[in-house]
PDB file of C-alpha atoms in Angstrom:
ATOM      1  CA  MET A   1     -17.879  19.060   5.868  1.00 63.00           C
ATOM      2  CA  GLU A   2     -19.375  17.392   8.909  1.00 73.00           C
ATOM      3  CA  LYS A   3     -17.092  15.595  11.362  1.00 76.00           C
ATOM      4  CA  VAL A   4     -16.547  11.945  10.504  1.00 77.00           C
ATOM      5  CA  THR A   5     -16.527   9.527  13.444  1.00 83.00           C
ATOM      6  CA  ALA A   6     -16.501   6.217  11.577  1.00 81.00           C
ATOM      7  CA  GLY A   7     -13.034   5.315  12.814  1.00 84.00           C
ATOM      8  CA  HIS A   8     -13.899   6.031  16.415  1.00 89.00           C
ATOM      9  CA  ASP A   9     -17.252   4.281  16.130  1.00 91.00           C
ATOM     10  CA  ALA A  10     -15.854   1.127  14.516  1.00 89.00           C
ATOM     11  CA  LEU A  11     -12.348   0.850  15.936  1.00 91.00           C
ATOM     12  CA  GLY A  12     -11.978   3.367  18.759  1.00 90.00           C
ATOM     13  CA  ASP A  13     -11.711   0.735  21.488  1.00 94.00           C
ATOM     14  CA  PHE A  14      -9.487  -1.632  19.506  1.00 96.00           C
ATOM     15  CA  ALA A  15      -7.224   0.753  17.573  1.00 95.00           C
ATOM     16  CA  PRO A  16      -7.605   4.276  18.963  1.00 94.00           C
ATOM     17  CA  LYS A  17      -4.667   5.789  17.061  1.00 95.00           C
ATOM     18  CA  PHE A  18      -5.887   4.397  13.734  1.00 93.00           C
ATOM     19  CA  ALA A  19      -9.375   5.739  14.527  1.00 93.00           C
ATOM     20  CA  GLU A  20      -7.920   9.160  15.336  1.00 93.00           C
ATOM     21  CA  LEU A  21      -5.891   9.261  12.111  1.00 93.00           C
ATOM     22  CA  ASN A  22      -8.919   8.163  10.087  1.00 90.00           C
ATOM     23  CA  ASP A  23     -11.302  10.707  11.567  1.00 91.00           C
ATOM     24  CA  ASP A  24      -9.072  13.701  12.310  1.00 93.00           C
ATOM     25  CA  VAL A  25      -6.341  13.544   9.682  1.00 91.00           C
ATOM     26  CA  PHE A  26      -7.720  11.648   6.704  1.00 89.00           C
ATOM     27  CA  PHE A  27     -11.343  12.786   6.806  1.00 87.00           C
ATOM     28  CA  GLY A  28     -10.604  15.943   8.782  1.00 88.00           C
ATOM     29  CA  GLN A  29      -7.483  17.617   7.433  1.00 90.00           C
ATOM     30  CA  VAL A  30      -7.276  16.033   3.975  1.00 90.00           C
ATOM     31  CA  TRP A  31     -10.940  16.111   2.958  1.00 88.00           C
ATOM     32  CA  SER A  32     -11.463  19.621   4.362  1.00 89.00           C
ATOM     33  CA  ARG A  33      -8.979  21.213   1.928  1.00 90.00           C
ATOM     34  CA  GLU A  34     -11.792  22.308  -0.372  1.00 88.00           C
ATOM     35  CA  ASP A  35      -9.867  25.430  -1.392  1.00 92.00           C
ATOM     36  CA  LYS A  36      -7.456  23.047  -3.147  1.00 94.00           C
ATOM     37  CA  LEU A  37      -9.887  20.438  -4.485  1.00 95.00           C
ATOM     38  CA  SER A  38     -13.654  20.334  -4.033  1.00 95.00           C
ATOM     39  CA  ALA A  39     -15.373  17.579  -2.056  1.00 93.00           C
ATOM     40  CA  ARG A  40     -17.170  16.685  -5.295  1.00 97.00           C
ATOM     41  CA  ASP A  41     -13.884  16.145  -7.113  1.00 97.00           C
ATOM     42  CA  ARG A  42     -12.397  14.272  -4.149  1.00 96.00           C
ATOM     43  CA  SER A  43     -15.418  11.969  -4.198  1.00 97.00           C
ATOM     44  CA  MET A  44     -15.002  11.234  -7.881  1.00 97.00           C
ATOM     45  CA  ILE A  45     -11.302  10.515  -7.417  1.00 97.00           C
ATOM     46  CA  THR A  46     -11.966   8.316  -4.388  1.00 97.00           C
ATOM     47  CA  VAL A  47     -14.651   6.231  -6.096  1.00 98.00           C
ATOM     48  CA  THR A  48     -12.365   5.796  -9.087  1.00 98.00           C
ATOM     49  CA  SER A  49      -9.433   4.756  -6.890  1.00 98.00           C
ATOM     50  CA  LEU A  50     -11.483   2.232  -4.937  1.00 98.00           C
ATOM     51  CA  VAL A  51     -12.984   0.618  -8.036  1.00 98.00           C
ATOM     52  CA  ALA A  52      -9.618   0.513  -9.806  1.00 97.00           C
ATOM     53  CA  SER A  53      -8.156  -1.203  -6.739  1.00 97.00           C
ATOM     54  CA  GLY A  54     -10.961  -3.755  -6.721  1.00 97.00           C
ATOM     55  CA  ILE A  55     -12.393  -2.528  -3.417  1.00 96.00           C
ATOM     56  CA  THR A  56     -16.124  -3.048  -3.807  1.00 94.00           C
ATOM     57  CA  ASP A  57     -17.092  -3.455  -0.156  1.00 95.00           C
ATOM     58  CA  SER A  58     -18.643  -1.083   2.363  1.00 94.00           C
ATOM     59  CA  SER A  59     -15.892   1.467   1.642  1.00 94.00           C
ATOM     60  CA  LEU A  60     -17.086   1.872  -1.929  1.00 97.00           C
ATOM     61  CA  LYS A  61     -20.698   2.006  -0.803  1.00 97.00           C
ATOM     62  CA  PHE A  62     -19.829   4.770   1.692  1.00 94.00           C
ATOM     63  CA  HIS A  63     -17.929   6.777  -0.911  1.00 96.00           C
ATOM     64  CA  ILE A  64     -20.571   6.458  -3.623  1.00 98.00           C
ATOM     65  CA  GLN A  65     -23.116   7.709  -1.078  1.00 97.00           C
ATOM     66  CA  LYS A  66     -20.726  10.571  -0.222  1.00 95.00           C
ATOM     67  CA  ALA A  67     -20.322  11.318  -3.940  1.00 98.00           C
ATOM     68  CA  LYS A  68     -24.096  11.598  -4.255  1.00 98.00           C
ATOM     69  CA  GLU A  69     -24.194  13.925  -1.244  1.00 96.00           C
ATOM     70  CA  ASN A  70     -21.358  15.949  -2.770  1.00 96.00           C
ATOM     71  CA  GLY A  71     -23.383  16.596  -5.913  1.00 98.00           C
ATOM     72  CA  ILE A  72     -22.428  13.842  -8.340  1.00 98.00           C
ATOM     73  CA  THR A  73     -25.630  13.000 -10.190  1.00 98.00           C
ATOM     74  CA  LYS A  74     -26.802   9.527 -11.153  1.00 98.00           C
ATOM     75  CA  GLU A  75     -25.971  10.283 -14.778  1.00 98.00           C
ATOM     76  CA  GLU A  76     -22.478  11.469 -13.893  1.00 98.00           C
ATOM     77  CA  MET A  77     -21.826   8.426 -11.699  1.00 98.00           C
ATOM     78  CA  ALA A  78     -22.965   6.134 -14.508  1.00 98.00           C
ATOM     79  CA  GLU A  79     -20.598   7.907 -16.897  1.00 98.00           C
ATOM     80  CA  VAL A  80     -17.688   7.728 -14.438  1.00 98.00           C
ATOM     81  CA  LEU A  81     -18.229   3.999 -13.887  1.00 98.00           C
ATOM     82  CA  THR A  82     -18.673   3.267 -17.595  1.00 98.00           C
ATOM     83  CA  HIS A  83     -15.461   5.085 -18.455  1.00 98.00           C
ATOM     84  CA  LEU A  84     -13.662   3.467 -15.532  1.00 97.00           C
ATOM     85  CA  ALA A  85     -14.726  -0.058 -16.492  1.00 97.00           C
ATOM     86  CA  PHE A  86     -12.607   0.157 -19.643  1.00 97.00           C
ATOM     87  CA  TYR A  87      -9.502   1.067 -17.647  1.00 97.00           C
ATOM     88  CA  ALA A  88     -10.014  -0.829 -14.384  1.00 96.00           C
ATOM     89  CA  GLY A  89     -11.789  -3.906 -15.688  1.00 97.00           C
ATOM     90  CA  TRP A  90     -15.291  -4.874 -16.703  1.00 97.00           C
ATOM     91  CA  PRO A  91     -16.050  -7.025 -13.620  1.00 97.00           C
ATOM     92  CA  LYS A  92     -15.034  -4.153 -11.334  1.00 97.00           C
ATOM     93  CA  GLY A  93     -17.380  -1.896 -13.279  1.00 97.00           C
ATOM     94  CA  TRP A  94     -20.239  -4.369 -12.827  1.00 97.00           C
ATOM     95  CA  ALA A  95     -19.612  -4.596  -9.090  1.00 97.00           C
ATOM     96  CA  ALA A  96     -19.538  -0.815  -8.747  1.00 98.00           C
ATOM     97  CA  PHE A  97     -22.731  -0.427 -10.781  1.00 98.00           C
ATOM     98  CA  TYR A  98     -24.633  -2.759  -8.454  1.00 97.00           C
ATOM     99  CA  ILE A  99     -23.674  -0.585  -5.495  1.00 98.00           C
ATOM    100  CA  ALA A 100     -24.328   2.705  -7.301  1.00 98.00           C
ATOM    101  CA  LYS A 101     -27.711   1.518  -8.573  1.00 98.00           C
ATOM    102  CA  GLU A 102     -28.844   0.842  -4.997  1.00 97.00           C
ATOM    103  CA  ILE A 103     -27.612   4.209  -3.728  1.00 98.00           C
ATOM    104  CA  TYR A 104     -29.081   6.285  -6.543  1.00 98.00           C
ATOM    105  CA  LYS A 105     -32.504   4.632  -6.465  1.00 95.00           C
ATOM    106  CA  GLU A 106     -33.162   6.371  -3.131  1.00 69.00           C
TER     107      GLU A 106
END
């Protein structure tokens, strides 16, 4: 997995410790444990968690893009979001589909 610098890029000057934890621990140490859980599975879990929590902002967009890069197909993403909408809520499903549709059209 390539090094993530989003924390440093967005918040490095304002909150350097948070940026370090985001980039080095969360995206570094946690996401790199692919011997325990694949990046593909982590992506699916992350998208599900964000949608279920009602987080349909740039975080969800980033993680749906990451899911695509980690091998989750358009058909699989549509199935995940359809299934999830019944558990997390229909409006959350709609919001997630709008984001996913944009990402998978590319």
